[in-house]
PDB file of C-alpha atoms in Angstrom:
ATOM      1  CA  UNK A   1      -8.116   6.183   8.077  1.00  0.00           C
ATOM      2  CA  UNK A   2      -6.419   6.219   4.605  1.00  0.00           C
ATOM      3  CA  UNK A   3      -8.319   4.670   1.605  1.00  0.00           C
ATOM      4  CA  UNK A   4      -7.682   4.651  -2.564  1.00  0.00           C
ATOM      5  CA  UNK A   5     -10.310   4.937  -5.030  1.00  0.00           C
ATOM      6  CA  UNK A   6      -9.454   3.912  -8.769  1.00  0.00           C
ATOM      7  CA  UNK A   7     -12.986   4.094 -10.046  1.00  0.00           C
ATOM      8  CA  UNK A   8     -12.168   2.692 -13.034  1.00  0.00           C
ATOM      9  CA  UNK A   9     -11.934  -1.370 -12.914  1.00  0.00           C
ATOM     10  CA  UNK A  10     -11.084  -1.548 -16.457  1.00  0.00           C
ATOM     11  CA  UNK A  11      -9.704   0.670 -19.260  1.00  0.00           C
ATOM     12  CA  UNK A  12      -9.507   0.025 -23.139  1.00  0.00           C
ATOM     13  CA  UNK A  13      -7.486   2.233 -25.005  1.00  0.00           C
ATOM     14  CA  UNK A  14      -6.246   2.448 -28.623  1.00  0.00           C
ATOM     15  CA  UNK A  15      -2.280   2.324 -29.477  1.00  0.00           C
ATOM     16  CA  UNK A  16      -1.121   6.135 -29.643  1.00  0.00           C
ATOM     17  CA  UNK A  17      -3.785   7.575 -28.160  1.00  0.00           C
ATOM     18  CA  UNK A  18      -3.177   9.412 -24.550  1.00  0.00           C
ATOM     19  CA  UNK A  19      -4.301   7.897 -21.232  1.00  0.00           C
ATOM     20  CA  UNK A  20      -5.028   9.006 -17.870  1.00  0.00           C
ATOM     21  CA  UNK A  21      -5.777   6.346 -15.232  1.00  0.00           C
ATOM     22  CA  UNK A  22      -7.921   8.049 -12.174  1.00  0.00           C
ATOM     23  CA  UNK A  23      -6.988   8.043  -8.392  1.00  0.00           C
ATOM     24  CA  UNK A  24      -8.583   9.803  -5.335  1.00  0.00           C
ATOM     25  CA  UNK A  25      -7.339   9.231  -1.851  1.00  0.00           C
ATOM     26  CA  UNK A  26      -8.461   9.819   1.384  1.00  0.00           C
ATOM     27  CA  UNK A  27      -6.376  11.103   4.639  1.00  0.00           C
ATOM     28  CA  UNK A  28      -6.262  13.903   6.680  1.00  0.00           C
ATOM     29  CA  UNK A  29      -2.651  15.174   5.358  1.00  0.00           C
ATOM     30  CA  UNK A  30      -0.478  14.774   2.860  1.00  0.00           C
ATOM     31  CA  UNK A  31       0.155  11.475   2.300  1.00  0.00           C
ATOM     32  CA  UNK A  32       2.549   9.704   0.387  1.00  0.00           C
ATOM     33  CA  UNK A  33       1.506   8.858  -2.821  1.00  0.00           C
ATOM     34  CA  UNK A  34       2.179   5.749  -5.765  1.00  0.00           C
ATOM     35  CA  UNK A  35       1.792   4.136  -8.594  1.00  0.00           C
ATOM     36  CA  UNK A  36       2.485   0.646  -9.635  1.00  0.00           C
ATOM     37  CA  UNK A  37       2.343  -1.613 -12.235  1.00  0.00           C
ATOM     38  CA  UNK A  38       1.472  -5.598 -12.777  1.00  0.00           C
ATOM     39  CA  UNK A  39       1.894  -7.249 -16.086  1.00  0.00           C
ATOM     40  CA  UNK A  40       0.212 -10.298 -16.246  1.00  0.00           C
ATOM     41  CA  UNK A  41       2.116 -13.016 -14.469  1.00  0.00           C
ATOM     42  CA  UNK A  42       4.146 -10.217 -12.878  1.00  0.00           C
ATOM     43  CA  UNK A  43       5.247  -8.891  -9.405  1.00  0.00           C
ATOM     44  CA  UNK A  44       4.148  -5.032  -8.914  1.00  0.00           C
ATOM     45  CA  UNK A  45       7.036  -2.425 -10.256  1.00  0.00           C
ATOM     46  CA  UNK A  46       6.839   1.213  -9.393  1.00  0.00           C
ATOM     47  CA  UNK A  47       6.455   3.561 -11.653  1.00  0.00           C
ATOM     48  CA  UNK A  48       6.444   6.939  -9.859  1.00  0.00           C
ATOM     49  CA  UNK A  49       6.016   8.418  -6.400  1.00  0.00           C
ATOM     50  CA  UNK A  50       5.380  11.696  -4.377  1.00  0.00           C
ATOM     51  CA  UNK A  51       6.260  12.617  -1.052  1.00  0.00           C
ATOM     52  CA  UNK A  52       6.591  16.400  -1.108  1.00  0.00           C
ATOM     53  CA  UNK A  53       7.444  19.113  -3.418  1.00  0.00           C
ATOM     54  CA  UNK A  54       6.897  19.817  -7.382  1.00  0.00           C
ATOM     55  CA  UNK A  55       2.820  18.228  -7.797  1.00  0.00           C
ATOM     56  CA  UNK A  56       3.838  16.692 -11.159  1.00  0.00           C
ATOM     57  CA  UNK A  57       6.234  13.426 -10.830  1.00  0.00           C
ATOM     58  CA  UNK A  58       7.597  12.243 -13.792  1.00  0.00           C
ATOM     59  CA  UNK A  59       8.234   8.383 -13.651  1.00  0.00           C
ATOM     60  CA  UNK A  60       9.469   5.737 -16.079  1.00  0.00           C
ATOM     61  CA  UNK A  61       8.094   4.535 -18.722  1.00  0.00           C
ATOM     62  CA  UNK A  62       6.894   8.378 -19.765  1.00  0.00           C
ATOM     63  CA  UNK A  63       4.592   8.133 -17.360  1.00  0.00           C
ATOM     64  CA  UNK A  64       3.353  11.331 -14.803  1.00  0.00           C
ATOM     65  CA  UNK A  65       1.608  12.101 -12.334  1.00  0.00           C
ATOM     66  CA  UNK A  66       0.164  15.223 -10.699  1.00  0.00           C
ATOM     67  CA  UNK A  67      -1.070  15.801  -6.878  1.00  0.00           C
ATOM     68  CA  UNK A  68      -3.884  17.982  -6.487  1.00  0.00           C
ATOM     69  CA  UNK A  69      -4.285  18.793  -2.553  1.00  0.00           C
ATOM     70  CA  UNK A  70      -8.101  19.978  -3.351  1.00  0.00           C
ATOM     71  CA  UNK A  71      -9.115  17.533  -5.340  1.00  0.00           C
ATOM     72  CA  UNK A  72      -7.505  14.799  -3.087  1.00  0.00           C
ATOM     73  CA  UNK A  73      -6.607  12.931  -6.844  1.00  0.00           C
ATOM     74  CA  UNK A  74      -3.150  11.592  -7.926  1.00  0.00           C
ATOM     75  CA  UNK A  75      -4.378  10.441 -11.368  1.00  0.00           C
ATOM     76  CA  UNK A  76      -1.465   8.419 -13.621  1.00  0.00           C
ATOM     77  CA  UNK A  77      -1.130  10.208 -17.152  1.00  0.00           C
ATOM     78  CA  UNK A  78       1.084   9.050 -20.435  1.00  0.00           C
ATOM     79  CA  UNK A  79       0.425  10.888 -23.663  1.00  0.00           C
ATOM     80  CA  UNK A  80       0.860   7.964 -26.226  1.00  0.00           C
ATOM     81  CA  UNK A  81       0.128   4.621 -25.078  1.00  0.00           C
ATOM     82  CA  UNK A  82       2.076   1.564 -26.806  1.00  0.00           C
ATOM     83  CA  UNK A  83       1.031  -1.826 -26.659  1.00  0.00           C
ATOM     84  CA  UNK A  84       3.385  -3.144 -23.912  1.00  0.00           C
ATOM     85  CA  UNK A  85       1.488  -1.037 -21.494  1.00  0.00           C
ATOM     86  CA  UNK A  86      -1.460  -3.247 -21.219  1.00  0.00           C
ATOM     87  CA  UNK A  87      -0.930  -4.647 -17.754  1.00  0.00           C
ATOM     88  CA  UNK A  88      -2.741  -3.631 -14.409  1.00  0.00           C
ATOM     89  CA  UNK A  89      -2.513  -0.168 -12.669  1.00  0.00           C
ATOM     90  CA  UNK A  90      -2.512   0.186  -9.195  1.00  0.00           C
ATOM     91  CA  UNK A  91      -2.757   3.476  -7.085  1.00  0.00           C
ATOM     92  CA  UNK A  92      -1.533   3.269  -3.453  1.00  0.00           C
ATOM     93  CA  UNK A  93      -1.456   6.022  -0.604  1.00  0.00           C
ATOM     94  CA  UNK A  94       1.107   5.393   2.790  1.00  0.00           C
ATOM     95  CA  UNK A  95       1.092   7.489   6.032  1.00  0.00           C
ATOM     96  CA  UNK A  96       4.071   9.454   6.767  1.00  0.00           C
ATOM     97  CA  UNK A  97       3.167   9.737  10.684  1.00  0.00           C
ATOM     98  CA  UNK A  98       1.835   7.277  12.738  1.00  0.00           C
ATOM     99  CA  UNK A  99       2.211   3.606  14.212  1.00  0.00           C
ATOM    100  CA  UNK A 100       1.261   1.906  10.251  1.00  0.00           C
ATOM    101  CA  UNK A 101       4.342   4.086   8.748  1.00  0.00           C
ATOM    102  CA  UNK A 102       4.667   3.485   5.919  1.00  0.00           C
ATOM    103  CA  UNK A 103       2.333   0.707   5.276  1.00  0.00           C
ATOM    104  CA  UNK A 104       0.777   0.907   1.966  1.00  0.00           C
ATOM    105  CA  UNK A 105      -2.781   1.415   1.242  1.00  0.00           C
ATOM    106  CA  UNK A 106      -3.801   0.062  -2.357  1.00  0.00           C
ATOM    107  CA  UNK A 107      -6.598   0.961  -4.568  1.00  0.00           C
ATOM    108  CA  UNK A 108      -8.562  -2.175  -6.048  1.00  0.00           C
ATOM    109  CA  UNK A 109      -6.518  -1.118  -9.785  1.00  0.00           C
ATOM    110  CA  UNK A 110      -7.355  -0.156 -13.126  1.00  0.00           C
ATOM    111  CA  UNK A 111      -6.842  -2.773 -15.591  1.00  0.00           C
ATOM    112  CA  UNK A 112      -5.936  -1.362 -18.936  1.00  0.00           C
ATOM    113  CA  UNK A 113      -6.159  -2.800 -22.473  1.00  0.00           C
ATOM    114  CA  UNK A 114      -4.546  -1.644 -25.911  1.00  0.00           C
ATOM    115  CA  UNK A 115      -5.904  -1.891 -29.388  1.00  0.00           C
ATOM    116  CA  UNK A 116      -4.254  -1.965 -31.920  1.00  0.00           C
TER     117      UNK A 116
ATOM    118  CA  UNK B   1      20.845  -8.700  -8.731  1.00  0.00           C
ATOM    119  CA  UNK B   2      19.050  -6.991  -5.743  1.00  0.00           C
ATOM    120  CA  UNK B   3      15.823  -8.795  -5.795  1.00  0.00           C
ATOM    121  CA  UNK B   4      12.775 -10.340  -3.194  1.00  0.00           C
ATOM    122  CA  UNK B   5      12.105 -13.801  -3.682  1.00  0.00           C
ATOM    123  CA  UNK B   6       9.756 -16.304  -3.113  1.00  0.00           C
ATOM    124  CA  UNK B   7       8.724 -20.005  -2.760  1.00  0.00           C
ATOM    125  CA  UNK B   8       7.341 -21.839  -4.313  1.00  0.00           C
ATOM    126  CA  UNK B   9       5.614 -19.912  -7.309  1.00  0.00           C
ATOM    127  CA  UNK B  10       2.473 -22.008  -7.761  1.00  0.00           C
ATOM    128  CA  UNK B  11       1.172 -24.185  -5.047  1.00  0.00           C
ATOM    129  CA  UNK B  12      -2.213 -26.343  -4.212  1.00  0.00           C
ATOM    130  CA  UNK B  13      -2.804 -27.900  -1.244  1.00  0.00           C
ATOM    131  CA  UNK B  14      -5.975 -28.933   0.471  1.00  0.00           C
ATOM    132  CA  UNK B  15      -7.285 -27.747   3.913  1.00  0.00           C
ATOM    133  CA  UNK B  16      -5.801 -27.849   6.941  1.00  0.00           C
ATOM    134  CA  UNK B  17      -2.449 -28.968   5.583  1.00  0.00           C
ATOM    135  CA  UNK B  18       0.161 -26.814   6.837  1.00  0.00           C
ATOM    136  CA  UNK B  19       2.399 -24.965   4.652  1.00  0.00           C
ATOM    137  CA  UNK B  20       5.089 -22.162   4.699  1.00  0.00           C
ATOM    138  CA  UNK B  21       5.896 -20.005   1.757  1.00  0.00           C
ATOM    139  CA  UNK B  22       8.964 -18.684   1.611  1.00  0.00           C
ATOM    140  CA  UNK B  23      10.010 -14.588   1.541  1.00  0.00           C
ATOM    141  CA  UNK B  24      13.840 -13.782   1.030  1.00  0.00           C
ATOM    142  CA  UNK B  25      15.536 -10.463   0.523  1.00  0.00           C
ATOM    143  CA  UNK B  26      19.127  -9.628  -0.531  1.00  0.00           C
ATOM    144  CA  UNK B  27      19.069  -5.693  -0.003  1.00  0.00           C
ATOM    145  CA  UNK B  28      19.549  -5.885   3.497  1.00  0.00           C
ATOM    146  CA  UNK B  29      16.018  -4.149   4.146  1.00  0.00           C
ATOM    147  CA  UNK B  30      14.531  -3.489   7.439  1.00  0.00           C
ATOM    148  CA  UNK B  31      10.927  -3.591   6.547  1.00  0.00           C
ATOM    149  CA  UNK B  32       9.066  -6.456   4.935  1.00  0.00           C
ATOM    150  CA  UNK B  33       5.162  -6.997   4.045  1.00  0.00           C
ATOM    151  CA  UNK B  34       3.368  -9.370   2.868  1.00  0.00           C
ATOM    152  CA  UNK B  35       0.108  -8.898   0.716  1.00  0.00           C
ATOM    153  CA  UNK B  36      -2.640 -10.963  -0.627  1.00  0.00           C
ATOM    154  CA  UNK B  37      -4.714  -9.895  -3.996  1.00  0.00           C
ATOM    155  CA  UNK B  38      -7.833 -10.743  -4.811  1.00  0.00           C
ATOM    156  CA  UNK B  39      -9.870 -10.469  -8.247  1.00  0.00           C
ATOM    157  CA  UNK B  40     -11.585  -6.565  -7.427  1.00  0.00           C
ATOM    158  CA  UNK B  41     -10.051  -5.899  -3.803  1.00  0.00           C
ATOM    159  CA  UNK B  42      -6.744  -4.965  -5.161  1.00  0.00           C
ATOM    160  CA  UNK B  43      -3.547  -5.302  -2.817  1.00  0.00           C
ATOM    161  CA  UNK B  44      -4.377  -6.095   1.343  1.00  0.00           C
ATOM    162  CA  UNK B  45      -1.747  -6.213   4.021  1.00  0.00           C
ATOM    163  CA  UNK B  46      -1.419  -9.361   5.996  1.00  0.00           C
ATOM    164  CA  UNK B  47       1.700  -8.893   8.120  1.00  0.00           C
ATOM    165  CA  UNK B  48       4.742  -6.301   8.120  1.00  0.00           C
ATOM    166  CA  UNK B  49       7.983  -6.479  10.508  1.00  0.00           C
ATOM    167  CA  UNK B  50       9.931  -3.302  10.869  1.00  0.00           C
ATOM    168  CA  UNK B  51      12.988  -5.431  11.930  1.00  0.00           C
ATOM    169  CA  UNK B  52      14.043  -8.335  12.835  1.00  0.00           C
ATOM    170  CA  UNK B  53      11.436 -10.248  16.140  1.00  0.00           C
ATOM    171  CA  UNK B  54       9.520  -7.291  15.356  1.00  0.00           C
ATOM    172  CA  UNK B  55       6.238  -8.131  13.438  1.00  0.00           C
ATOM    173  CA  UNK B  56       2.622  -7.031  13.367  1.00  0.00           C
ATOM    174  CA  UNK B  57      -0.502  -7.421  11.834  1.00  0.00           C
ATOM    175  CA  UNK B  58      -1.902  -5.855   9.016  1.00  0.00           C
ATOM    176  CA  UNK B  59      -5.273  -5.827   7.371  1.00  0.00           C
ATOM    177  CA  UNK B  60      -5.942  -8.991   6.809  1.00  0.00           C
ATOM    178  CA  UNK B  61      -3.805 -11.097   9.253  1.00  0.00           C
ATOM    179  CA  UNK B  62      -6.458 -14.092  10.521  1.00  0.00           C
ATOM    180  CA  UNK B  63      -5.653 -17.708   9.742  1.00  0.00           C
ATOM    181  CA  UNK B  64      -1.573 -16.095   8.636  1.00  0.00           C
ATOM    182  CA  UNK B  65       1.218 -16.034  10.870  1.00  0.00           C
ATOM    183  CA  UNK B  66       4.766 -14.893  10.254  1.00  0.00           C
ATOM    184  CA  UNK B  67       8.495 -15.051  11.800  1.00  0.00           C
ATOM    185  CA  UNK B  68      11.270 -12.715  11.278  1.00  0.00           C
ATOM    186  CA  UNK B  69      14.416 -14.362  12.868  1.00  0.00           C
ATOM    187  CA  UNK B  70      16.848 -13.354  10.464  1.00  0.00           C
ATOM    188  CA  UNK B  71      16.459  -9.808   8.412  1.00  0.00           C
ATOM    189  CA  UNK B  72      16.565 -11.203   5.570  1.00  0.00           C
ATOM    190  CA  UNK B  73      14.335 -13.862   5.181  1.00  0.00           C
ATOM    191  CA  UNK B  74       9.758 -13.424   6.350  1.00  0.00           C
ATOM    192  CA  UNK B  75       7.842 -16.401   6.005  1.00  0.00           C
ATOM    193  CA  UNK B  76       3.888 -16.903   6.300  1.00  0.00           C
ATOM    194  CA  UNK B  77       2.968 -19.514   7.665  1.00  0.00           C
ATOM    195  CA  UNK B  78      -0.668 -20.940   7.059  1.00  0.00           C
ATOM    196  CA  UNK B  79      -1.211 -23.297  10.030  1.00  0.00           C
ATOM    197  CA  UNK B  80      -4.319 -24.663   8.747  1.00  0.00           C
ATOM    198  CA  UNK B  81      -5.428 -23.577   4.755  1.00  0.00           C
ATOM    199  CA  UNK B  82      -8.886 -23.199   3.855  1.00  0.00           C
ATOM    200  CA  UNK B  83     -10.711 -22.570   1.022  1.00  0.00           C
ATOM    201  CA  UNK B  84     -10.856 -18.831   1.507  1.00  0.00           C
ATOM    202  CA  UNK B  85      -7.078 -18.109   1.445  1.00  0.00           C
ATOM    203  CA  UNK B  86      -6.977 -19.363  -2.288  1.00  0.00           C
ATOM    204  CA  UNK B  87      -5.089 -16.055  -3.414  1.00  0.00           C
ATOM    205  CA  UNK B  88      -2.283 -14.234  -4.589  1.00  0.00           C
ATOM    206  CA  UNK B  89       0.408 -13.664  -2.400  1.00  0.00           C
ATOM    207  CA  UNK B  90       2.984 -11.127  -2.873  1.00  0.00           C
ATOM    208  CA  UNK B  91       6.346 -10.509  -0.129  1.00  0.00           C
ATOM    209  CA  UNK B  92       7.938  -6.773  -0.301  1.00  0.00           C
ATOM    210  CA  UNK B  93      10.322  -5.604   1.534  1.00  0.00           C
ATOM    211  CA  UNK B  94      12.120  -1.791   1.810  1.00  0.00           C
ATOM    212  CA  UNK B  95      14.974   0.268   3.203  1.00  0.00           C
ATOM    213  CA  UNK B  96      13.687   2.140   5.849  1.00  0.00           C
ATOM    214  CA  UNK B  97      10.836   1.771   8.181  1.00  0.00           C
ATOM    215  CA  UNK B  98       9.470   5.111   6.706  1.00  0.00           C
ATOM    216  CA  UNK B  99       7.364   5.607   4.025  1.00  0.00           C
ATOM    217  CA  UNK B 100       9.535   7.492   1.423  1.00  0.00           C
ATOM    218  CA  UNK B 101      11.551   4.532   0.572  1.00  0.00           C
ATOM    219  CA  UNK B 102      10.530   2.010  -2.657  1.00  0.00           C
ATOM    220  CA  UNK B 103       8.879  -1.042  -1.841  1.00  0.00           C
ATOM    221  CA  UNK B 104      10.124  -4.135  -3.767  1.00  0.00           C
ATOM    222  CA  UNK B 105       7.596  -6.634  -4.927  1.00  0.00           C
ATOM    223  CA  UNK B 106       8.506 -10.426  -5.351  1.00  0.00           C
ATOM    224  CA  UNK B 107       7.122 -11.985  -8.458  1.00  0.00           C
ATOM    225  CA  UNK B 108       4.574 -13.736  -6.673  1.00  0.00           C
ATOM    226  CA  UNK B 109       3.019 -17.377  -5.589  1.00  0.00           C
ATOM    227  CA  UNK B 110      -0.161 -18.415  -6.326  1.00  0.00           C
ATOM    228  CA  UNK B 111      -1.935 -20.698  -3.862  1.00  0.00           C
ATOM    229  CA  UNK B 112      -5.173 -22.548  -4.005  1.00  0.00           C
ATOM    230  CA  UNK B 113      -6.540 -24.525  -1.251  1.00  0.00           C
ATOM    231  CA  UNK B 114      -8.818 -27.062  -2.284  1.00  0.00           C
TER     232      UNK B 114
END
């Protein structure tokens, strides 16, 4: 079966500085891959996904991504973090094949804070 | 605006007082999902329907049910509450019954049980 790590539960950052939020997945193929965001009081709002293709997914927000097969990791990357990022990160995994297609699998998420 | 929403936002109730929260669509999807999330457990899947009088159970679907007479509209139904289903409850819904296609999140409704 499909599972998400995020081992981080919580993330403090200063303003500027780069990030890189961690994900590992489990399944026997190439899943489909995600990332999504919470703000607080929020619904979740994707950022980026990957289904097949270039490994490095650029989303919104100037936020990327890279799949790496062997390492099983889809880890969430941004180079200068601003304030209004602070919000909860959440990695997710979905099976392209089977009778749960495309039911999402979601990783416990990576809350992350900003300093000023 | 295409948008998922729900009702109501915020509700407490006490146990075994039956209530229905509301999940509503206007993109015409096929597939909708509802989630609960809990502090450290992240997003779980209670229920999903691929199309209309087609629904099934997800991760987490005891003490939940759900209907999907009309595409556009997926309520849970809690028949009797308890303490346990305090929670966050998110609806989504997408295009396709695959997985490529974007999920949409509603914002949302908290529920406590007392």
């Amino acid at each position: 079966a499909q599972s998400v790590t995020q081992p981080d539960i919580h993330i403090t950052v200063s303003e500027g500085a780069s990030l890189e939020l961690r994900c590992n997945y489990s399944y026997g193929a190439t899943p489909y891959l995600f990332w999504y965001v919470q703000s607080p009081g929020q619904g979740l709002q994707l950022l980026l996904k990957y289904f097949s293709g270039d490994t490095l997914v650029q989303g919104i927000k100037g936020f990327e991504s890279e799949f790496k097969r062997c390492q099983t990791s889809f880890n969430l990357r941004k180079p200068s973090v601003h304030w209004s990022d602070a919000a909860e990160y959440f990695c997710a995994v979905g099976a392209p094949l089977g009778g749960s297609q495309g039911n999402l699998i979601f990783g416990k998420g990576t809350k992350l804070s900003v300093k000023p | 605006e295409a948008q998922v929403t729900q009702n109501p936002r915020y509700l407490i109730t006490v146990t075994g007082k039956k209530l229905t929260v509301t999940c509503s669509q206007n993109m015409n999807h096929e597939y909708m999902s509802w989630y609960r999330q809990d502090p450290g457990l992240g997003l779980r899947q209670i229920y999903y329907s691929m199309n209309v009088e087609v629904t099934d159970k997800g991760d987490v679907p005891e003490g939940y049910k759900v209907s999907r007479k009309e595409k556009r509209n997926f309520p849970l139904i809690l028949e009797s509450p308890s303490p346990n289903q305090t929670s966050l409850y998110f609806c989504a819904s997408r295009a396709g019954t695959g997985g490529t296609d974007t999920q949409y999140f509603g914002p949302g409704t908290r529920l406590t049980v007392l």
